[in-house]
Tab-separated table of N, CA and C in Angstrom:
chain	number	residue	atom	x	y	z
A	1	MET	N	0.581	-1.165	0.377
A	1	MET	CA	-0.048	0.429	-0.066
A	1	MET	C	0.687	1.253	0.237
A	2	ARG	N	2.037	1.387	0.574
A	2	ARG	CA	2.766	2.436	0.757
A	2	ARG	C	3.600	2.589	-0.606
A	3	THR	N	3.693	1.181	-1.361
A	3	THR	CA	4.611	1.607	-2.765
A	3	THR	C	3.493	2.701	-2.986
A	4	SER	N	1.843	2.590	-3.515
A	4	SER	CA	1.188	3.179	-4.102
A	4	SER	C	1.286	4.424	-3.936
A	5	VAL	N	1.069	4.797	-2.510
A	5	VAL	CA	1.184	6.067	-2.258
A	5	VAL	C	2.332	6.496	-3.187
A	6	ALA	N	3.182	6.043	-3.383
A	6	ALA	CA	4.698	6.866	-3.492
A	6	ALA	C	4.290	6.929	-4.889
A	7	VAL	N	3.515	5.509	-5.679
A	7	VAL	CA	4.076	5.962	-7.125
A	7	VAL	C	3.057	7.111	-7.192
A	8	MET	N	1.666	7.265	-6.403
A	8	MET	CA	0.573	8.182	-7.204
A	8	MET	C	1.671	9.378	-6.492
A	9	ARG	N	2.337	9.620	-5.428
A	9	ARG	CA	2.590	10.951	-5.010
A	9	ARG	C	3.898	11.254	-6.376
A	10	ARG	N	5.155	10.832	-6.899
A	10	ARG	CA	5.753	10.752	-7.914
A	10	ARG	C	5.372	11.436	-9.516
A	11	GLY	N	3.993	10.735	-9.424
A	11	GLY	CA	3.240	10.720	-10.106
A	11	GLY	C	2.471	12.887	-10.204
A	12	LEU	N	1.426	12.962	-8.783
A	12	LEU	CA	1.789	13.962	-8.716
A	12	LEU	C	2.748	15.744	-9.212
A	13	LEU	N	3.936	14.844	-8.307
A	13	LEU	CA	4.683	15.953	-8.573
A	13	LEU	C	5.164	15.995	-9.494
A	14	PHE	N	5.741	15.222	-10.682
A	14	PHE	CA	5.374	15.367	-12.353
A	14	PHE	C	4.499	15.814	-12.675
A	15	GLY	N	2.834	15.940	-12.519
A	15	GLY	CA	2.249	16.746	-12.980
A	15	GLY	C	2.320	17.713	-12.616
A	16	LEU	N	3.019	18.278	-11.492
A	16	LEU	CA	2.598	19.780	-11.284
A	16	LEU	C	3.642	20.591	-11.863
A	17	ARG	N	4.829	19.743	-11.895
A	17	ARG	CA	6.265	20.323	-13.119
A	17	ARG	C	5.877	20.304	-14.181
A	18	ALA	N	4.809	19.323	-15.329
A	18	ALA	CA	4.479	20.012	-16.189
A	18	ALA	C	3.741	20.499	-16.367
A	19	GLY	N	3.019	20.664	-15.865
A	19	GLY	CA	1.618	21.364	-15.988
A	19	GLY	C	2.127	23.540	-15.060
A	20	ALA	N	3.589	23.427	-14.729
A	20	ALA	CA	3.967	24.391	-14.578
A	20	ALA	C	4.437	25.616	-15.387
A	21	ILE	N	5.109	24.769	-16.951
A	21	ILE	CA	5.091	24.931	-18.245
A	21	ILE	C	3.867	26.148	-18.631
A	22	PRO	N	2.937	25.158	-18.735
A	22	PRO	CA	1.989	26.284	-19.487
A	22	PRO	C	2.020	27.154	-18.522
A	23	ALA	N	1.218	26.935	-17.988
A	23	ALA	CA	0.986	27.645	-16.397
A	23	ALA	C	1.523	28.947	-16.864
A	24	GLY	N	2.911	28.856	-16.351
A	24	GLY	CA	4.441	29.495	-16.218
A	24	GLY	C	4.222	30.817	-17.293
A	25	ILE	N	4.659	29.948	-18.889
A	25	ILE	CA	4.089	31.052	-20.086
A	25	ILE	C	2.275	32.206	-19.891
A	26	CYS	N	1.625	31.212	-19.762
A	26	CYS	CA	0.375	31.903	-19.647
A	26	CYS	C	0.317	33.138	-18.874
A	27	ALA	N	0.754	32.732	-17.744
A	27	ALA	CA	1.368	33.839	-16.204
A	27	ALA	C	2.033	35.301	-16.929
A	28	VAL	N	3.476	34.747	-17.663
A	28	VAL	CA	4.735	35.469	-18.342
A	28	VAL	C	3.244	36.562	-19.405
A	29	LEU	N	2.652	35.644	-20.218
A	29	LEU	CA	2.005	36.649	-21.509
A	29	LEU	C	0.898	37.205	-20.543
A	30	TRP	N	-0.228	37.309	-19.034
A	30	TRP	CA	-0.332	37.662	-18.654
A	30	TRP	C	-0.351	38.804	-18.616
A	31	ALA	N	0.976	38.727	-17.188
A	31	ALA	CA	2.347	39.496	-17.293
A	31	ALA	C	1.799	41.045	-18.339
A	32	ALA	N	2.636	40.676	-18.684
A	32	ALA	CA	3.140	40.823	-20.215
A	32	ALA	C	1.955	42.164	-20.841
A	33	ILE	N	1.168	41.363	-21.154
A	33	ILE	CA	-0.439	42.205	-21.718
A	33	ILE	C	-0.645	42.652	-20.763
A	34	ALA	N	-0.747	42.672	-19.487
A	34	ALA	CA	-1.523	43.713	-17.919
A	34	ALA	C	-0.543	45.112	-17.714
A	35	LEU	N	0.816	44.791	-18.177
A	35	LEU	CA	1.670	45.807	-18.340
A	35	LEU	C	1.591	46.410	-19.624
A	36	SER	N	1.738	45.998	-20.920
A	36	SER	CA	1.249	46.789	-22.161
A	36	SER	C	0.195	47.536	-22.239
A	37	GLY	N	-1.068	46.819	-21.517
A	37	GLY	CA	-2.135	47.561	-21.294
A	37	GLY	C	-2.507	48.673	-20.945
A	38	LEU	N	-1.192	49.021	-19.655
A	38	LEU	CA	-1.022	50.358	-18.712
A	38	LEU	C	-1.035	51.533	-19.340
A	39	SER	N	-0.315	51.143	-20.864
A	39	SER	CA	-0.507	52.548	-21.724
A	39	SER	C	-1.473	53.293	-22.360
A	40	GLY	N	-2.889	51.979	-21.954
A	40	GLY	CA	-4.304	52.968	-22.103
A	40	GLY	C	-4.635	52.274	-23.566
A	41	GLU	N	-3.855	52.006	-24.221
A	41	GLU	CA	-4.423	51.569	-25.851
A	41	GLU	C	-4.668	49.920	-25.550
A	42	PRO	N	-6.041	49.575	-25.730
A	42	PRO	CA	-6.603	48.305	-26.312
A	42	PRO	C	-5.943	47.753	-26.644
A	43	LEU	N	-5.405	45.964	-26.465
A	43	LEU	CA	-4.903	45.362	-26.933
A	43	LEU	C	-5.697	44.014	-27.883
A	44	ASP	N	-7.432	44.421	-27.466
A	44	ASP	CA	-7.891	43.673	-28.065
A	44	ASP	C	-7.386	41.737	-27.533
A	45	SER	N	-7.096	41.624	-26.105
A	45	SER	CA	-7.077	40.317	-26.047
A	45	SER	C	-7.897	39.338	-25.133
A	46	SER	N	-7.782	38.608	-25.028
A	46	SER	CA	-8.516	37.747	-23.799
A	46	SER	C	-7.443	38.074	-22.754
A	47	PHE	N	-6.751	37.803	-22.628
A	47	PHE	CA	-6.029	37.949	-21.670
A	47	PHE	C	-5.659	38.989	-20.348
A	48	GLU	N	-6.121	40.463	-21.583
A	48	GLU	CA	-6.626	41.883	-20.695
A	48	GLU	C	-7.354	41.187	-19.376
A	49	LYS	N	-8.695	41.016	-19.885
A	49	LYS	CA	-8.970	40.347	-18.738
A	49	LYS	C	-8.807	39.542	-17.327
A	50	PRO	N	-8.758	40.154	-16.339
A	50	PRO	CA	-7.746	39.387	-15.218
A	50	PRO	C	-8.493	37.758	-14.834
A	51	ALA	N	-9.316	38.071	-15.133
A	51	ALA	CA	-10.361	35.865	-15.023
A	51	ALA	C	-9.883	35.406	-16.158
A	52	ALA	N	-9.726	35.554	-16.806
A	52	ALA	CA	-8.838	34.636	-17.999
A	52	ALA	C	-7.849	34.550	-17.638
A	53	GLY	N	-6.747	35.438	-17.655
A	53	GLY	CA	-5.148	34.939	-17.226
A	53	GLY	C	-5.380	33.869	-16.376
A	54	LEU	N	-5.937	34.376	-14.866
A	54	LEU	CA	-6.473	32.845	-13.916
A	54	LEU	C	-6.524	31.829	-14.188
A	55	VAL	N	-7.773	31.753	-14.744
A	55	VAL	CA	-8.394	30.670	-15.511
A	55	VAL	C	-7.019	30.225	-16.010
A	56	ALA	N	-6.515	30.247	-17.137
A	56	ALA	CA	-5.517	29.976	-17.793
A	56	ALA	C	-3.899	29.109	-16.805
A	57	VAL	N	-3.584	30.162	-16.058
A	57	VAL	CA	-2.835	29.750	-15.265
A	57	VAL	C	-3.429	28.310	-14.283
A	58	LEU	N	-4.310	28.900	-13.378
A	58	LEU	CA	-4.951	27.878	-12.423
A	58	LEU	C	-5.255	26.536	-13.050
A	59	GLY	N	-5.524	26.331	-14.742
A	59	GLY	CA	-6.435	26.268	-15.304
A	59	GLY	C	-4.627	24.880	-15.687
A	60	SER	N	-4.128	25.572	-16.306
A	60	SER	CA	-3.491	24.458	-16.099
A	60	SER	C	-2.658	23.699	-15.326
A	61	LEU	N	-2.265	24.236	-14.138
A	61	LEU	CA	-1.839	23.619	-13.232
A	61	LEU	C	-2.916	22.903	-13.094
A	62	ALA	N	-4.317	22.583	-13.041
A	62	ALA	CA	-4.681	22.426	-12.449
A	62	ALA	C	-4.701	20.731	-13.472
A	63	VAL	N	-4.666	20.811	-14.978
A	63	VAL	CA	-4.494	19.846	-15.890
A	63	VAL	C	-3.454	19.020	-15.536
A	64	GLY	N	-2.064	19.806	-15.541
A	64	GLY	CA	-1.157	18.820	-14.951
A	64	GLY	C	-0.784	18.230	-13.996
A	65	ALA	N	-1.873	18.528	-12.915
A	65	ALA	CA	-1.964	17.939	-11.994
A	65	ALA	C	-2.663	16.730	-11.668
A	66	ALA	N	-3.418	16.713	-12.734
A	66	ALA	CA	-4.493	15.608	-13.031
A	66	ALA	C	-3.956	14.858	-14.346
A	67	VAL	N	-2.868	15.287	-14.790
A	67	VAL	CA	-2.363	14.146	-15.838
A	67	VAL	C	-0.894	13.422	-14.645
A	68	GLY	N	-0.531	13.927	-14.191
A	68	GLY	CA	0.212	13.451	-12.945
A	68	GLY	C	-0.622	12.554	-11.846
A	69	LEU	N	-1.171	12.512	-11.826
A	69	LEU	CA	-1.993	12.145	-10.225
A	69	LEU	C	-2.797	11.215	-10.975
A	70	VAL	N	-3.469	11.216	-12.070
A	70	VAL	CA	-4.036	9.751	-13.248
A	70	VAL	C	-3.337	8.986	-13.551
A	71	THR	N	-2.067	9.970	-13.684
A	71	THR	CA	-0.772	8.644	-14.246
A	71	THR	C	0.144	7.497	-13.440
A	72	GLY	N	-0.055	8.456	-12.417
A	72	GLY	CA	0.090	7.516	-10.995
A	72	GLY	C	-0.376	6.334	-10.835
A	73	ALA	N	-1.589	6.753	-10.603
A	73	ALA	CA	-2.831	6.185	-10.149
A	73	ALA	C	-2.690	4.757	-11.542
A	74	VAL	N	-2.360	5.188	-12.042
A	74	VAL	CA	-2.777	3.871	-12.990
A	74	VAL	C	-1.341	3.061	-12.846
A	75	LEU	N	-0.200	3.845	-12.615
A	75	LEU	CA	1.005	2.381	-12.767
A	75	LEU	C	0.764	2.057	-10.844
A	76	ALA	N	0.185	2.823	-10.240
A	76	ALA	CA	0.347	1.850	-8.590
A	76	ALA	C	-0.908	1.111	-9.304
A	77	VAL	N	-1.684	1.553	-9.805
A	77	VAL	CA	-2.521	-0.597	-10.075
A	77	VAL	C	-2.459	-1.438	-11.379
A	78	ALA	N	-1.109	-0.858	-11.581
A	78	ALA	CA	-1.468	-1.849	-13.158
A	78	ALA	C	-0.056	-2.880	-12.135
A	79	PRO	N	-0.552	-4.160	-13.336
A	79	PRO	CA	-0.137	-5.551	-12.862
A	79	PRO	C	1.536	-5.130	-13.184
A	80	PRO	N	2.333	-6.294	-12.212
A	80	PRO	CA	4.166	-6.147	-12.066
A	80	PRO	C	4.125	-6.525	-13.644
A	81	ARG	N	3.995	-6.891	-13.922
A	81	ARG	CA	4.077	-7.703	-15.414
A	81	ARG	C	3.929	-6.598	-16.855
A	82	MET	N	3.166	-5.453	-16.765
A	82	MET	CA	2.830	-4.218	-17.324
A	82	MET	C	4.322	-3.362	-16.755
A	83	LEU	N	4.435	-3.476	-15.481
A	83	LEU	CA	5.149	-1.847	-14.953
A	83	LEU	C	6.892	-2.725	-15.390
A	84	GLY	N	6.963	-3.745	-15.798
A	84	GLY	CA	8.506	-4.643	-16.242
A	84	GLY	C	8.231	-4.532	-17.947
A	85	SER	N	7.704	-4.300	-18.034
A	85	SER	CA	7.602	-4.453	-20.165
A	85	SER	C	7.602	-2.841	-20.414
A	86	ALA	N	9.131	-2.501	-20.453
A	86	ALA	CA	8.385	-0.959	-20.862
A	86	ALA	C	7.537	-0.255	-22.156
A	87	PRO	N	7.190	-1.134	-23.299
A	87	PRO	CA	6.905	-0.939	-24.248
A	87	PRO	C	5.006	-0.532	-23.865
A	88	ALA	N	5.149	-1.720	-22.392
A	88	ALA	CA	3.696	-1.381	-22.393
A	88	ALA	C	3.386	-0.093	-21.472
A	89	ARG	N	4.395	-0.642	-20.010
A	89	ARG	CA	4.075	0.842	-19.788
A	89	ARG	C	3.727	2.515	-20.360
A	90	GLY	N	5.454	2.825	-20.815
A	90	GLY	CA	5.308	3.834	-21.786
A	90	GLY	C	3.975	3.821	-22.865
A	91	LEU	N	3.733	2.777	-23.060
A	91	LEU	CA	2.467	3.405	-24.034
A	91	LEU	C	0.844	3.813	-23.181
A	92	THR	N	0.617	2.138	-21.920
A	92	THR	CA	0.164	2.708	-21.573
A	92	THR	C	-0.393	4.084	-21.177
A	93	CYS	N	0.973	5.060	-20.705
A	93	CYS	CA	1.319	5.852	-19.810
A	93	CYS	C	1.556	7.330	-20.813
A	94	PHE	N	1.738	6.701	-22.273
A	94	PHE	CA	1.031	7.547	-23.542
A	94	PHE	C	0.183	7.899	-23.925
A	95	VAL	N	-0.985	7.435	-23.798
A	95	VAL	CA	-1.823	7.338	-23.517
A	95	VAL	C	-3.179	8.491	-22.566
A	96	VAL	N	-2.958	7.820	-21.921
A	96	VAL	CA	-3.039	8.545	-20.131
A	96	VAL	C	-2.702	10.223	-20.754
A	97	GLY	N	-1.445	9.989	-20.843
A	97	GLY	CA	-1.316	11.661	-21.169
A	97	GLY	C	-1.881	12.687	-22.265
A	98	ALA	N	-1.390	11.733	-23.048
A	98	ALA	CA	-2.646	12.390	-24.427
A	98	ALA	C	-3.559	12.652	-24.449
A	99	THR	N	-4.306	11.094	-23.738
A	99	THR	CA	-5.787	11.875	-23.767
A	99	THR	C	-5.557	13.046	-21.962
A	100	LEU	N	-5.371	13.416	-21.569
A	100	LEU	CA	-5.718	13.641	-20.034
A	100	LEU	C	-4.873	15.139	-20.461
A	101	ALA	N	-3.942	15.619	-21.559
A	101	ALA	CA	-4.098	16.890	-22.203
A	101	ALA	C	-5.396	17.887	-23.144
A	102	ALA	N	-5.779	17.017	-22.959
A	102	ALA	CA	-7.137	17.392	-24.099
A	102	ALA	C	-7.564	18.167	-22.995
A	103	GLY	N	-7.572	18.698	-22.150
A	103	GLY	CA	-8.423	19.537	-20.709
A	103	GLY	C	-7.505	20.199	-20.398
A	104	GLU	N	-6.248	20.799	-21.275
A	104	GLU	CA	-5.412	22.158	-21.802
A	104	GLU	C	-6.186	22.861	-22.972
A	105	VAL	N	-6.874	21.686	-23.473
A	105	VAL	CA	-7.652	22.615	-24.958
A	105	VAL	C	-8.552	23.339	-24.445
A	106	VAL	N	-9.510	22.685	-23.670
A	106	VAL	CA	-9.998	23.266	-22.733
A	106	VAL	C	-9.918	24.387	-22.015
A	107	VAL	N	-9.189	24.338	-21.246
A	107	VAL	CA	-8.124	25.486	-20.345
A	107	VAL	C	-8.053	26.803	-21.180
A	108	MET	N	-7.319	26.132	-22.291
A	108	MET	CA	-7.221	27.422	-23.694
A	108	MET	C	-8.534	28.176	-23.861
A	109	ASP	N	-8.686	26.819	-24.695
A	109	ASP	CA	-11.004	27.425	-25.334
A	109	ASP	C	-11.424	28.984	-24.201
A	110	VAL	N	-10.871	28.326	-22.791
A	110	VAL	CA	-12.263	29.322	-21.777
A	110	VAL	C	-11.376	29.895	-22.059
A	111	SER	N	-10.252	30.553	-21.207
A	111	SER	CA	-9.200	30.975	-21.633
A	111	SER	C	-8.916	32.728	-22.627
A	112	SER	N	-8.956	31.521	-23.524
A	112	SER	CA	-8.670	32.578	-24.848
A	112	SER	C	-10.014	33.078	-25.166
A	113	GLU	N	-10.911	32.707	-25.010
A	113	GLU	CA	-12.078	32.840	-25.293
A	113	GLU	C	-13.167	32.636	-26.699
A	114	GLY	N	-12.489	31.383	-26.946
A	114	GLY	CA	-12.068	30.795	-28.653
A	114	GLY	C	-11.538	31.358	-29.459
A	115	GLY	N	-10.108	31.527	-28.813
A	115	GLY	CA	-9.190	31.968	-29.759
A	115	GLY	C	-8.686	31.028	-30.855
A	116	TYR	N	-7.830	30.601	-31.273
A	116	TYR	CA	-7.184	29.410	-32.540
A	116	TYR	C	-6.468	29.624	-32.474
A	117	GLY	N	-5.391	30.469	-31.480
A	117	GLY	CA	-4.193	30.656	-31.559
A	117	GLY	C	-3.693	29.328	-30.032
A	118	PRO	N	-3.711	29.808	-28.712
A	118	PRO	CA	-3.978	29.188	-27.808
A	118	PRO	C	-4.368	27.594	-27.650
A	119	VAL	N	-5.676	27.539	-28.884
A	119	VAL	CA	-6.047	26.055	-28.817
A	119	VAL	C	-5.219	25.385	-29.526
A	120	VAL	N	-5.043	25.945	-30.727
A	120	VAL	CA	-4.092	25.136	-31.769
A	120	VAL	C	-2.799	23.830	-30.840
A	121	LEU	N	-1.911	25.136	-30.351
A	121	LEU	CA	-0.883	25.237	-29.615
A	121	LEU	C	-1.532	23.661	-28.389
A	122	ALA	N	-2.241	24.315	-28.062
A	122	ALA	CA	-2.397	22.942	-26.977
A	122	ALA	C	-2.731	21.372	-27.512
A	123	VAL	N	-3.409	21.815	-28.885
A	123	VAL	CA	-3.922	20.162	-29.650
A	123	VAL	C	-2.428	19.869	-30.274
A	124	LEU	N	-1.568	20.701	-30.584
A	124	LEU	CA	-0.599	20.412	-30.980
A	124	LEU	C	0.332	19.834	-30.221
A	125	ALA	N	0.253	20.755	-28.286
A	125	ALA	CA	0.188	19.920	-27.314
A	125	ALA	C	0.271	18.049	-26.655
A	126	MET	N	-0.514	17.521	-27.209
A	126	MET	CA	-1.138	16.456	-26.672
A	126	MET	C	-0.369	15.660	-27.012
A	127	PRO	N	0.262	14.932	-28.207
A	127	PRO	CA	1.328	14.154	-28.345
A	127	PRO	C	2.783	14.715	-27.296
A	128	VAL	N	2.609	15.603	-27.497
A	128	VAL	CA	4.121	16.030	-26.769
A	128	VAL	C	3.917	15.666	-25.496
A	129	VAL	N	3.081	15.843	-25.004
A	129	VAL	CA	3.161	15.544	-22.993
A	129	VAL	C	2.633	14.140	-22.563
A	130	GLY	N	2.376	13.680	-24.029
A	130	GLY	CA	2.079	11.933	-23.988
A	130	GLY	C	2.786	11.515	-24.140
A	131	ALA	N	4.089	11.880	-25.022
A	131	ALA	CA	5.653	11.411	-24.673
A	131	ALA	C	6.402	11.394	-23.746
A	132	VAL	N	5.869	12.582	-22.683
A	132	VAL	CA	7.111	13.232	-21.825
A	132	VAL	C	6.463	11.916	-20.578
A	133	THR	N	5.258	12.101	-20.897
A	133	THR	CA	4.614	11.068	-19.484
A	133	THR	C	5.197	9.746	-19.989
A	134	ALA	N	5.095	9.231	-21.301
A	134	ALA	CA	5.963	7.652	-21.300
A	134	ALA	C	7.224	7.775	-21.098
A	135	ALA	N	7.933	8.910	-21.226
A	135	ALA	CA	9.359	9.349	-20.900
A	135	ALA	C	9.433	8.888	-19.628
A	136	ARG	N	8.959	9.606	-18.709
A	136	ARG	CA	9.473	9.365	-17.253
A	136	ARG	C	8.546	8.136	-16.490
A	137	SER	N	7.187	7.669	-16.789
A	137	SER	CA	6.802	6.636	-16.498
A	137	SER	C	7.737	5.910	-15.698
A	138	ARG	N	8.660	5.631	-15.564
A	138	ARG	CA	9.783	4.234	-15.958
A	138	ARG	C	10.090	5.162	-13.911
A	139	SER	N	10.410	6.087	-14.308
A	139	SER	CA	10.762	6.967	-12.630
A	139	SER	C	9.942	6.872	-11.805
A	140	ILE	N	7.937	7.237	-12.595
A	140	ILE	CA	7.186	7.390	-11.764
A	140	ILE	C	6.807	6.256	-11.039
A	141	ALA	N	7.291	4.950	-11.389
A	141	ALA	CA	6.799	3.447	-11.020
A	141	ALA	C	7.893	2.739	-10.738
A	142	ALA	N	9.033	3.944	-10.367
A	142	ALA	CA	10.262	3.591	-9.813
A	142	ALA	C	9.426	2.620	-8.136
A	143	ALA	N	8.704	3.609	-7.062
A	143	ALA	CA	8.465	3.032	-6.092
A	143	ALA	C	7.970	1.338	-6.257
A	144	ARG	N	6.928	1.386	-6.844
A	144	ARG	CA	7.173	-0.830	-7.677
A	144	ARG	C	7.444	-0.916	-8.055
A	145	LEU	N	8.640	-0.610	-9.131
A	145	LEU	CA	9.752	-1.885	-9.630
A	145	LEU	C	11.466	-1.706	-8.978
A	146	GLY	N	11.388	-1.279	-7.813
A	146	GLY	CA	11.769	-1.605	-7.031
A	146	GLY	C	13.753	-0.240	-6.749
A	147	GLY	N	11.942	1.000	-6.334
A	147	GLY	CA	13.361	2.154	-6.057
A	147	GLY	C	14.522	2.578	-6.694
A	148	GLY	N	15.429	2.231	-5.773
A	148	GLY	CA	16.652	2.984	-6.133
A	148	GLY	C	17.627	2.404	-7.768
A	149	ALA	N	16.766	1.217	-8.006
A	149	ALA	CA	18.094	0.384	-9.150
A	149	ALA	C	16.891	1.320	-9.918
A	150	VAL	N	16.047	1.181	-9.674
A	150	VAL	CA	15.039	1.737	-11.123
A	150	VAL	C	15.632	3.925	-11.226
A	151	ALA	N	15.650	4.153	-10.310
A	151	ALA	CA	15.560	5.954	-9.900
A	151	ALA	C	17.145	6.109	-9.793
A	152	GLY	N	18.561	5.342	-9.856
A	152	GLY	CA	20.076	5.675	-10.482
A	152	GLY	C	19.858	5.371	-11.649
A	153	TYR	N	20.980	5.647	-11.889
A	153	TYR	CA	21.428	5.780	-13.490
A	153	TYR	C	21.970	4.202	-14.069
A	154	ALA	N	22.488	3.833	-13.431
A	154	ALA	CA	22.923	1.893	-13.531
A	154	ALA	C	21.962	1.195	-12.635
A	155	ASP	N	21.397	-0.043	-13.077
A	155	ASP	CA	20.606	-0.687	-13.022
A	155	ASP	C	22.069	-1.602	-11.887
A	156	ALA	N	22.857	-2.338	-11.844
A	156	ALA	CA	23.546	-3.133	-11.168
A	156	ALA	C	25.278	-2.867	-11.305
A	157	GLY	N	25.948	-2.433	-10.062
A	157	GLY	CA	27.156	-2.189	-10.342
A	157	GLY	C	27.661	-1.181	-10.626
A	158	THR	N	28.905	-0.538	-11.868
A	158	THR	CA	29.356	0.395	-12.489
A	158	THR	C	28.798	0.090	-13.831
A	159	ASP	N	29.230	1.403	-14.282
A	159	ASP	CA	29.032	1.191	-15.982
A	159	ASP	C	30.804	1.066	-16.099
A	160	ALA	N	30.993	0.249	-17.297
A	160	ALA	CA	32.313	0.526	-18.112
A	160	ALA	C	33.474	1.831	-17.551
A	161	SER	N	32.689	2.108	-18.456
A	161	SER	CA	33.019	3.102	-19.251
A	161	SER	C	33.315	4.377	-17.542
A	162	THR	N	32.875	4.220	-16.833
A	162	THR	CA	32.928	5.025	-15.206
A	162	THR	C	34.217	4.484	-14.199
A	163	SER	N	34.387	2.935	-14.852
A	163	SER	CA	34.789	2.511	-13.140
A	163	SER	C	36.471	2.811	-13.199
A	164	THR	N	37.234	3.182	-12.559
A	164	THR	CA	38.623	3.284	-12.484
A	164	THR	C	39.342	2.383	-12.234
A	165	GLY	N	39.123	1.047	-12.193
A	165	GLY	CA	40.038	-0.326	-12.070
A	165	GLY	C	40.349	-0.710	-11.071
A	166	THR	N	39.501	-0.233	-9.478
A	166	THR	CA	39.297	-0.935	-8.815
A	166	THR	C	37.571	-1.682	-7.874
A	167	GLY	N	37.645	-2.923	-9.713
A	167	GLY	CA	36.872	-3.473	-8.912
A	167	GLY	C	36.971	-4.532	-8.301
A	168	THR	N	35.838	-5.221	-8.416
A	168	THR	CA	35.563	-6.661	-7.517
A	168	THR	C	36.600	-7.483	-8.093
A	169	GLY	N	35.845	-7.401	-9.864
A	169	GLY	CA	35.314	-8.380	-10.640
A	169	GLY	C	34.777	-9.967	-10.783
A	170	ALA	N	34.001	-9.095	-9.462
A	170	ALA	CA	32.676	-9.878	-9.785
A	170	ALA	C	31.742	-9.858	-10.348
A	171	GLY	N	31.728	-10.259	-11.939
A	171	GLY	CA	30.541	-9.866	-12.792
A	171	GLY	C	30.481	-8.308	-13.333
A	172	SER	N	31.812	-7.796	-12.913
A	172	SER	CA	32.249	-5.868	-13.579
A	172	SER	C	33.117	-6.241	-14.315
A	173	ARG	N	33.478	-5.515	-15.695
A	173	ARG	CA	34.468	-5.464	-16.495
A	173	ARG	C	34.920	-3.902	-15.950
A	174	SER	N	36.281	-4.005	-14.988
A	174	SER	CA	36.821	-2.967	-14.481
A	174	SER	C	38.538	-2.946	-14.914
A	175	GLY	N	38.752	-2.473	-14.602
A	175	GLY	CA	40.573	-2.641	-15.342
A	175	GLY	C	40.751	-1.292	-16.549
A	176	SER	N	42.035	-0.889	-16.209
A	176	SER	CA	42.455	0.089	-17.551
A	176	SER	C	42.202	-0.386	-19.021
A	177	ARG	N	42.173	0.538	-19.899
A	177	ARG	CA	41.961	-0.420	-21.137
A	177	ARG	C	43.260	0.603	-22.104
A	178	SER	N	44.283	0.480	-21.112
A	178	SER	CA	45.159	1.515	-21.705
A	178	SER	C	46.738	0.960	-21.985
A	179	GLY	N	45.998	-1.261	-21.154
A	179	GLY	CA	47.505	-1.621	-21.671
A	179	GLY	C	47.220	-2.165	-22.854
A	180	ARG	N	46.099	-2.093	-23.650
A	180	ARG	CA	46.044	-2.968	-24.788
A	180	ARG	C	46.373	-2.051	-26.092
């Protein structure tokens, strides 16, 4: 049970980081338009309205959190056999991430009041969100897959290219290559 909570926590943290990217972009755009609107000239932008900017920023964070939390939940309840298979785990996370990224399309549609630019960008970002979710699926599921071995860079022992020649010789390729 603790591993399920750990997987969901890792998924939520990933989702918050992923959602912070569009939220940050929307916040910067909102601030830039608000500051340029102080000159008194109308900009005809939906981001001029504080409510639209707030919807864009908070909605993007909420969508990112939902992507991460649902990905973590799926990986927490997935059978161990699927978790062990990188293609199956990646495909599942790709589908979850790309599907839930449709929420960002809704957020951009509401905040831009039907503007085509933000909505098209959100639609184009859907497969990117799916791919990033698939790529991060191993680190999200690390608590169920074995923790330290997955979270680290090497699964067992040291890499032969970084070895200093002080290995024990028990299954490692240690030693200097300069003598060849």
